[in-house]
Coordinates of C-alpha atoms in Angstrom, one line a residue:
Chain F
Q1 CA -15.4 -5.4 -1.7
L2 CA -13.6 -6.2 1.5
Q3 CA -13.3 -3.4 4.0
L4 CA -11.6 -3.4 7.4
Q5 CA -12.1 -0.8 10.1
E6 CA -10.0 -0.4 13.2
S7 CA -11.5 0.9 16.4
G8 CA -10.3 1.5 19.9
P9 CA -9.0 4.2 22.3
G10 CA -6.6 6.7 20.8
L11 CA -4.8 7.3 24.1
V12 CA -3.5 4.7 26.5
K13 CA -1.5 5.3 29.7
P14 CA 2.0 3.7 30.1
S15 CA 1.9 0.2 31.7
E16 CA -1.7 -0.3 30.7
T17 CA -3.2 -2.5 28.0
L18 CA -3.9 -1.4 24.5
S19 CA -7.0 -2.9 23.0
L20 CA -8.1 -2.6 19.3
T21 CA -10.8 -4.3 17.3
C22 CA -11.0 -4.7 13.5
T23 CA -14.4 -5.1 12.0
I24 CA -14.8 -6.8 8.6
S25 CA -17.4 -6.0 6.0
G26 CA -17.9 -7.2 2.4
D27 CA -16.4 -10.6 3.2
S28 CA -16.3 -13.2 5.9
I29 CA -13.4 -14.1 8.2
T30 CA -14.1 -17.8 7.2
S31 CA -14.3 -17.2 3.5
S32 CA -11.0 -19.0 2.7
I33 CA -8.6 -21.2 4.5
H34 CA -5.8 -19.1 2.9
Y35 CA -6.7 -16.0 4.8
F36 CA -5.2 -14.9 8.1
W37 CA -6.2 -11.7 9.8
G38 CA -3.6 -9.6 11.4
W39 CA -2.0 -6.4 12.8
I40 CA 0.8 -4.3 11.6
R41 CA 1.9 -1.0 13.2
Q42 CA 3.8 2.1 12.1
P43 CA 5.4 4.5 14.5
P44 CA 5.1 8.1 13.4
G45 CA 7.4 8.8 10.5
K46 CA 8.8 5.3 10.6
G47 CA 8.5 2.0 8.8
L48 CA 6.2 -1.0 9.2
E49 CA 6.3 -3.7 11.9
W50 CA 4.4 -6.9 11.8
I51 CA 2.6 -7.7 15.1
G52 CA 0.9 -11.0 14.4
V53 CA -2.0 -12.8 12.7
I54 CA -4.8 -15.2 13.4
H55 CA -6.7 -17.8 11.4
Y56 CA -10.4 -18.4 11.9
N57 CA -9.4 -21.8 13.3
G58 CA -7.5 -20.1 16.1
N59 CA -4.0 -20.6 14.8
T60 CA -1.8 -17.6 15.5
Y61 CA 1.6 -16.3 14.6
H62 CA 3.2 -13.5 16.6
N63 CA 6.3 -11.4 16.3
P64 CA 8.7 -12.6 19.0
S65 CA 10.0 -9.0 19.4
L66 CA 6.9 -8.1 21.3
R67 CA 7.8 -10.7 24.0
S68 CA 4.4 -12.2 24.4
R69 CA 2.8 -8.9 25.2
A70 CA 0.5 -9.2 22.1
T71 CA -2.6 -11.3 22.0
I72 CA -4.8 -11.7 18.9
S73 CA -8.3 -13.2 19.1
V74 CA -11.1 -13.7 16.6
D75 CA -14.9 -13.7 16.8
T76 CA -16.1 -15.2 13.6
S77 CA -19.8 -14.7 14.4
K78 CA -19.3 -11.0 14.8
K79 CA -16.8 -10.6 11.9
K80 CA -14.2 -9.1 14.2
F81 CA -10.8 -9.8 15.4
S82 CA -8.9 -8.0 18.1
L83 CA -5.5 -7.1 19.4
T84 CA -4.4 -6.6 23.0
L85 CA -1.0 -5.3 23.8
S86 CA 0.0 -5.3 27.5
S87 CA 2.4 -3.2 29.5
V88 CA 2.6 -0.5 26.9
T89 CA 5.3 2.2 26.8
A90 CA 5.8 5.3 24.6
T91 CA 7.6 3.1 22.1
D92 CA 4.2 1.5 21.4
T93 CA 2.9 4.8 20.0
A94 CA 2.0 4.1 16.4
V95 CA -0.6 3.8 13.7
Y96 CA -2.1 0.3 14.1
Y97 CA -3.4 -1.3 10.9
C98 CA -5.5 -4.4 10.6
A99 CA -5.1 -6.3 7.4
R100 CA -5.9 -9.5 5.6
Q101 CA -3.0 -11.8 4.9
F102 CA -2.9 -14.3 2.1
H103 CA -1.1 -17.4 3.5
D104 CA -0.5 -20.9 2.4
P105 CA 1.5 -23.8 3.9
T106 CA 4.6 -22.8 2.0
H107 CA 4.9 -19.2 3.3
Y108 CA 3.9 -16.8 6.0
G109 CA 1.9 -14.5 3.9
Y110 CA 1.6 -11.0 2.4
F111 CA -1.1 -8.4 3.1
D112 CA -3.5 -7.8 0.3
S113 CA -6.1 -5.6 2.0
W114 CA -5.6 -3.1 4.8
G115 CA -7.7 -1.0 7.1
Q116 CA -7.2 2.8 7.2
G117 CA -5.3 2.6 10.5
T118 CA -5.8 4.1 13.9
L119 CA -3.3 6.2 15.8
V120 CA -2.7 5.0 19.4
T121 CA -0.6 7.3 21.6
V122 CA 0.9 6.0 24.8
S123 CA 1.1 8.9 27.2
S124 CA 0.2 9.8 30.8
Chain Z
E1 CA 15.1 -12.8 11.6
I2 CA 15.8 -11.6 8.1
V3 CA 16.7 -8.0 7.9
L4 CA 15.7 -6.2 4.7
T5 CA 17.7 -3.1 3.7
Q6 CA 16.3 -0.9 1.0
A7 CA 18.3 1.5 -1.1
P8 CA 18.4 4.3 -1.6
D9 CA 16.6 5.9 1.3
T10 CA 15.4 8.7 -1.0
L11 CA 15.2 8.7 -4.8
S12 CA 14.6 12.0 -6.6
L13 CA 13.3 11.6 -10.2
S14 CA 11.1 13.4 -12.7
P15 CA 7.8 12.2 -14.2
G16 CA 8.4 10.0 -17.2
E17 CA 11.7 8.7 -15.9
R18 CA 12.4 5.1 -14.7
A19 CA 12.8 4.3 -11.0
T20 CA 14.8 1.4 -9.7
L21 CA 14.4 0.5 -6.0
S22 CA 16.5 -2.1 -4.3
C23 CA 15.8 -4.5 -1.4
R24 CA 18.6 -6.6 0.0
A25 CA 18.0 -9.4 2.5
S26 CA 20.4 -10.5 5.2
Q27 CA 19.9 -14.1 4.1
S28 CA 18.3 -15.8 1.2
V29 CA 14.5 -15.3 0.9
I30 CA 12.9 -18.7 0.7
R31 CA 11.4 -19.3 -2.8
N32 CA 11.5 -15.5 -3.5
F33 CA 8.6 -14.9 -1.1
L34 CA 9.0 -11.1 -1.3
A35 CA 6.3 -8.4 -1.6
W36 CA 6.4 -4.7 -2.4
Y37 CA 4.0 -2.1 -1.1
Q38 CA 3.3 1.5 -1.9
Q39 CA 2.3 4.0 0.7
K40 CA 1.2 7.6 -0.2
P41 CA 1.2 10.3 2.5
G42 CA -1.6 9.8 5.0
Q43 CA -2.7 6.6 3.2
T44 CA -2.7 2.9 3.9
P45 CA -0.1 0.7 2.3
R46 CA -1.1 -0.9 -1.0
L47 CA 0.1 -4.3 -2.2
L48 CA 2.0 -3.9 -5.5
M49 CA 3.9 -7.2 -6.0
Y50 CA 4.2 -10.6 -4.5
G51 CA 6.4 -13.6 -5.2
A52 CA 9.0 -11.0 -6.2
S53 CA 7.6 -10.5 -9.7
S54 CA 3.8 -11.0 -9.7
R55 CA 1.7 -7.9 -9.9
A56 CA -1.3 -7.6 -7.5
T57 CA -4.8 -7.0 -8.8
G58 CA -5.2 -3.7 -10.5
I59 CA -1.5 -2.7 -10.5
P60 CA -0.4 -1.2 -13.9
D61 CA 2.2 -3.0 -15.9
R62 CA 4.7 -0.1 -15.6
F63 CA 5.5 -1.7 -12.2
S64 CA 7.7 -4.7 -12.4
G65 CA 9.6 -6.8 -9.8
S66 CA 12.6 -9.0 -10.2
G67 CA 15.4 -10.7 -8.3
S68 CA 16.1 -13.8 -6.3
G69 CA 18.0 -15.0 -3.2
T70 CA 19.0 -11.9 -1.4
D71 CA 18.7 -9.1 -4.0
F72 CA 15.4 -7.8 -5.3
T73 CA 14.4 -4.8 -7.4
L74 CA 11.2 -2.9 -8.0
T75 CA 11.2 -1.0 -11.3
I76 CA 8.7 1.7 -12.2
D77 CA 8.8 2.7 -15.9
R78 CA 7.5 6.1 -17.1
L79 CA 6.9 7.6 -13.7
E80 CA 3.4 9.1 -13.2
P81 CA 2.8 11.9 -10.7
E82 CA 0.8 9.4 -8.5
D83 CA 3.8 7.1 -8.2
F84 CA 5.6 9.4 -5.9
A85 CA 5.3 7.7 -2.5
V86 CA 7.2 5.5 -0.1
Y87 CA 7.8 1.9 -1.1
Y88 CA 8.4 -1.0 1.3
C89 CA 9.6 -4.5 0.6
Q90 CA 8.4 -7.4 2.9
Q91 CA 9.7 -11.0 3.1
Y92 CA 7.3 -13.7 4.0
G93 CA 9.3 -16.9 3.6
N94 CA 10.6 -16.9 7.1
S95 CA 9.0 -16.1 10.5
P96 CA 8.9 -13.4 11.7
I97 CA 7.7 -11.5 8.7
T98 CA 9.9 -8.4 8.2
F99 CA 9.7 -5.2 6.2
G100 CA 12.4 -3.0 4.8
Q101 CA 12.8 0.5 6.1
G102 CA 11.3 2.1 3.0
T103 CA 12.5 4.1 0.0
R104 CA 10.9 7.5 -0.5
L105 CA 10.4 8.3 -4.2
E106 CA 10.1 12.1 -4.5
I107 CA 9.6 14.5 -7.4
K108 CA 12.9 16.1 -8.6

């Protein structure tokens, strides 16, 4: 059974960089060409926002609304993938979820397995 | 980007009743690539439906999805107490992937 677990600081100062890691167990990042691995966030009391995804071959898709502040990387040997978000402000305060995305060449994918989420607060 | 608008914002019903949740897209969703998720308080979202009408693994058949183009519906028959939650739609035919703002289904 696939499990995903987010880890990283719960508090980040404004203008600094947020860094999170998602560790996978029960499956492999390379188990299928159809899986991307990504990040979604949810500000307190609000809805979901897609951040971006990465394939084990290094292909990535990002939400342009984040204006290139987000970088997603993958370490297949360590069964981890990571998110960095630069120049954070209070509006980046949210629960950050990592998730597995089912993707094929005809579409951009839906999320069939999620981590528990980790709250990141941006505050001085 | 495609904007998804869900209606109503809050739906108050009693167990045993039928819930009908709407998701309307600002432009046609390619090949009905629309998913629905359920999120209970303090929990992670759970995939319910994909391709507008296909149930995800383990989802009971009282959940059904329909629609095409710009109008989609999630129907929950015979509401159970565990069905009261927030529901989100998501389109994945166009980039960027977008979510609706959610419908809260609450016990009347």
